[in-house]
Amino acid sequence: VVGARLGHCLFYEPAYYLSHPLEILFVWHGGLASHGAAIAIVVGLWLFSRKHKKPFLWIFDRVVITVALGGMFIRLGNLANSEIFGHPTNLPWAFIFERENLIPRHPTQIYEALSYFSLFVLLMFFYFKTKIAEKQGFLFGLFLICLFGARFVIEFFKENQVEFEQGMLLNMGQWLSIPFILAGVALIFYALKQKQATVAG
């Protein structure tokens, strides 16, 4: 929660919240960013791994399975709250978010929820049915690529969250997703190198 709140305040509205720092504590006013939560989770689990003498990647390869499922429920909550919705559309599955207006829109919350549930199923399959999951970093890397890759694509259908994103080629959510995707690619390469080294040995 701390990471998500700080992520929103510092990534999306830094000028306002640095001028009104006490309002960072006003979580009931809304404003949480999943990228900030992701950074805080990484730091928190790194500290956990040091305390309990468990390999960092070993922990993450397991935790991200449930994180993917949790992400699905978060987006369904966004749907129920009529927030983080998409651009107007005439598609037959468009939703009308009456709290906003009567314009049919992309239900981007459902797009993300389905993406995250599919990722949960994929990670479960690799964890229980394959040997590659034994290579530390593979599941974590796959998670980063798929989750933030889906987020990057779906952002094209979303309404911008803050005013300064208007006119940007990529919005803040997309820019923040790129480092996570690249980190996932690096982790996959690391895991595959482990596999090759094992075969060679």
C-alpha positions as CSV (number, residue, x, y, z in Angstrom):
1,V,0.0,0.0,0.0
2,V,2.8,2.4,0.9
3,G,4.6,1.7,-2.4
4,A,1.4,2.0,-4.4
5,R,0.6,5.4,-2.8
6,L,4.1,6.8,-3.2
7,G,4.1,5.6,-6.8
8,H,1.0,7.5,-7.6
9,C,2.1,10.7,-5.8
10,L,5.7,10.7,-7.2
11,F,5.1,9.3,-10.7
12,Y,1.8,10.9,-11.6
13,E,1.4,14.1,-9.6
14,P,4.8,15.0,-8.1
15,A,4.5,18.8,-8.2
16,Y,1.2,18.7,-6.3
17,Y,2.2,16.2,-3.6
18,L,5.7,17.7,-3.1
19,S,4.0,21.0,-2.4
20,H,1.4,19.3,-0.2
21,P,3.3,16.4,1.4
22,L,0.8,15.7,4.2
23,E,-1.8,14.8,1.6
24,I,0.3,11.8,0.6
25,L,-1.2,10.3,3.7
26,F,-4.7,10.9,2.5
27,V,-5.2,7.5,0.9
28,W,-9.0,7.9,1.2
29,H,-8.8,10.6,-1.5
30,G,-7.6,7.9,-4.0
31,G,-4.5,7.4,-6.0
32,L,-2.6,4.1,-6.1
33,A,-0.1,3.0,-8.7
34,S,0.7,-0.6,-9.4
35,H,4.2,0.2,-10.5
36,G,4.9,1.8,-7.2
37,A,3.5,-1.3,-5.5
38,A,5.7,-3.5,-7.6
39,I,8.9,-1.6,-6.6
40,A,7.9,-1.8,-2.9
41,I,7.2,-5.6,-3.2
42,V,10.6,-6.1,-4.7
43,V,12.3,-4.2,-1.9
44,G,10.2,-5.9,0.8
45,L,10.9,-9.4,-0.4
46,W,14.5,-8.7,-0.9
47,L,14.6,-7.8,2.8
48,F,12.7,-10.9,3.6
49,S,15.1,-13.1,1.7
50,R,18.1,-11.6,3.6
51,K,16.4,-12.1,6.9
52,H,15.4,-15.7,6.3
53,K,18.5,-16.7,4.2
54,K,16.4,-17.7,1.2
55,P,17.5,-17.0,-2.4
56,F,15.8,-13.8,-3.7
57,L,14.8,-15.3,-7.0
58,W,13.6,-18.6,-5.4
59,I,11.1,-16.5,-3.4
60,F,10.0,-14.4,-6.3
61,D,9.4,-17.4,-8.6
62,R,6.8,-18.5,-6.1
63,V,5.3,-15.2,-5.0
64,V,4.5,-13.9,-8.5
65,I,2.1,-16.8,-9.1
66,T,-0.3,-15.4,-6.4
67,V,0.5,-11.8,-7.4
68,A,-0.9,-12.5,-10.9
69,L,-4.1,-13.8,-9.3
70,G,-4.3,-10.9,-6.9
71,G,-3.9,-8.5,-9.8
72,M,-7.0,-10.0,-11.4
73,F,-9.1,-9.2,-8.3
74,I,-7.6,-5.7,-8.1
75,R,-8.8,-4.9,-11.6
76,L,-12.2,-6.4,-10.9
77,G,-12.4,-4.0,-7.9
78,N,-11.5,-1.1,-10.3
79,L,-14.4,-2.3,-12.5
80,A,-16.8,-2.2,-9.5
81,N,-15.6,1.3,-8.6
82,S,-16.0,2.5,-12.2
83,E,-12.3,3.6,-12.4
84,I,-9.4,3.2,-14.8
85,F,-11.8,2.7,-17.7
86,G,-11.1,2.9,-21.4
87,H,-11.7,5.2,-24.4
88,P,-15.2,5.4,-26.0
89,T,-16.0,2.6,-28.3
90,N,-18.9,1.1,-30.3
91,L,-17.9,-2.5,-29.7
92,P,-20.7,-4.8,-28.5
93,W,-19.0,-5.5,-25.1
94,A,-18.6,-1.8,-24.3
95,F,-19.5,-0.8,-20.7
96,I,-21.3,2.4,-19.6
97,F,-19.8,3.7,-16.4
98,E,-22.7,5.8,-15.2
99,R,-20.7,7.5,-12.5
100,E,-18.7,9.1,-15.3
101,N,-21.2,9.6,-18.1
102,L,-23.4,7.5,-20.5
103,I,-20.7,7.0,-23.2
104,P,-20.0,3.3,-23.9
105,R,-16.3,2.6,-23.2
106,H,-13.7,-0.2,-23.4
107,P,-13.9,-2.2,-20.1
108,T,-10.1,-2.1,-19.8
109,Q,-10.4,-3.5,-16.2
110,I,-11.7,-6.7,-17.7
111,Y,-9.0,-6.8,-20.3
112,E,-6.4,-6.6,-17.6
113,A,-8.2,-9.0,-15.3
114,L,-8.4,-11.7,-18.0
115,S,-4.7,-11.1,-18.9
116,Y,-3.6,-11.5,-15.3
117,F,-5.8,-14.7,-14.8
118,S,-4.3,-16.1,-18.0
119,L,-0.8,-15.4,-16.6
120,F,-1.7,-17.1,-13.3
121,V,-2.8,-20.2,-15.2
122,L,0.4,-20.1,-17.4
123,L,2.7,-19.7,-14.3
124,M,0.9,-22.6,-12.5
125,F,1.4,-24.8,-15.6
126,F,5.2,-24.0,-15.7
127,Y,5.5,-24.4,-12.0
128,F,3.8,-27.8,-11.7
129,K,4.4,-29.3,-15.2
130,T,7.8,-28.3,-16.4
131,K,11.5,-28.5,-15.4
132,I,12.4,-25.0,-16.6
133,A,10.6,-23.6,-13.6
134,E,13.4,-25.0,-11.4
135,K,15.8,-22.5,-12.9
136,Q,15.8,-19.5,-10.6
137,G,14.4,-16.4,-12.2
138,F,12.5,-18.0,-15.0
139,L,9.0,-17.6,-13.6
140,F,9.7,-14.2,-12.2
141,G,11.0,-13.1,-15.7
142,L,8.0,-14.6,-17.4
143,F,5.7,-12.8,-15.0
144,L,7.4,-9.4,-15.6
145,I,7.2,-9.8,-19.4
146,C,3.6,-10.9,-19.6
147,L,2.1,-8.7,-16.9
148,F,3.8,-5.5,-17.9
149,G,3.6,-6.4,-21.6
150,A,-0.2,-6.7,-21.2
151,R,-0.3,-3.5,-19.3
152,F,1.7,-1.7,-22.0
153,V,-0.7,-2.8,-24.7
154,I,-3.9,-2.2,-22.8
155,E,-2.8,1.3,-21.9
156,F,-3.5,2.2,-25.6
157,F,-7.2,1.7,-24.8
158,K,-7.3,3.5,-21.5
159,E,-8.2,7.0,-20.7
160,N,-5.2,9.0,-19.3
161,Q,-5.1,9.2,-15.5
162,V,-3.6,12.6,-15.2
163,E,-3.7,15.8,-17.3
164,F,0.0,15.9,-18.3
165,E,-0.3,12.6,-20.2
166,Q,-2.4,14.3,-22.9
167,G,-0.4,14.4,-26.1
168,M,2.3,12.0,-25.0
169,L,3.3,9.3,-27.4
170,L,3.4,6.8,-24.5
171,N,1.6,7.5,-21.2
172,M,3.3,7.2,-17.8
173,G,2.0,3.7,-17.2
174,Q,3.7,2.6,-20.5
175,W,7.0,4.3,-19.7
176,L,7.0,2.7,-16.3
177,S,6.3,-0.7,-17.8
178,I,9.3,-0.8,-20.1
179,P,12.0,-1.2,-17.4
180,F,10.0,-4.2,-15.9
181,I,9.7,-5.8,-19.3
182,L,13.4,-5.4,-19.9
183,A,14.2,-6.8,-16.5
184,G,12.0,-9.8,-17.3
185,V,13.9,-10.5,-20.5
186,A,17.2,-10.3,-18.6
187,L,15.9,-12.8,-16.0
188,I,14.8,-15.2,-18.8
189,F,18.3,-15.1,-20.3
190,Y,19.7,-15.7,-16.8
191,A,17.5,-18.7,-16.3
192,L,18.3,-20.2,-19.7
193,K,22.0,-19.7,-19.1
194,Q,21.5,-21.7,-15.9
195,K,19.9,-24.5,-17.9
196,Q,22.7,-24.6,-20.4
197,A,25.3,-24.7,-17.7
198,T,23.5,-27.6,-16.1
199,V,23.3,-29.6,-19.3
200,A,27.0,-28.9,-20.1
201,G,28.0,-30.0,-16.6
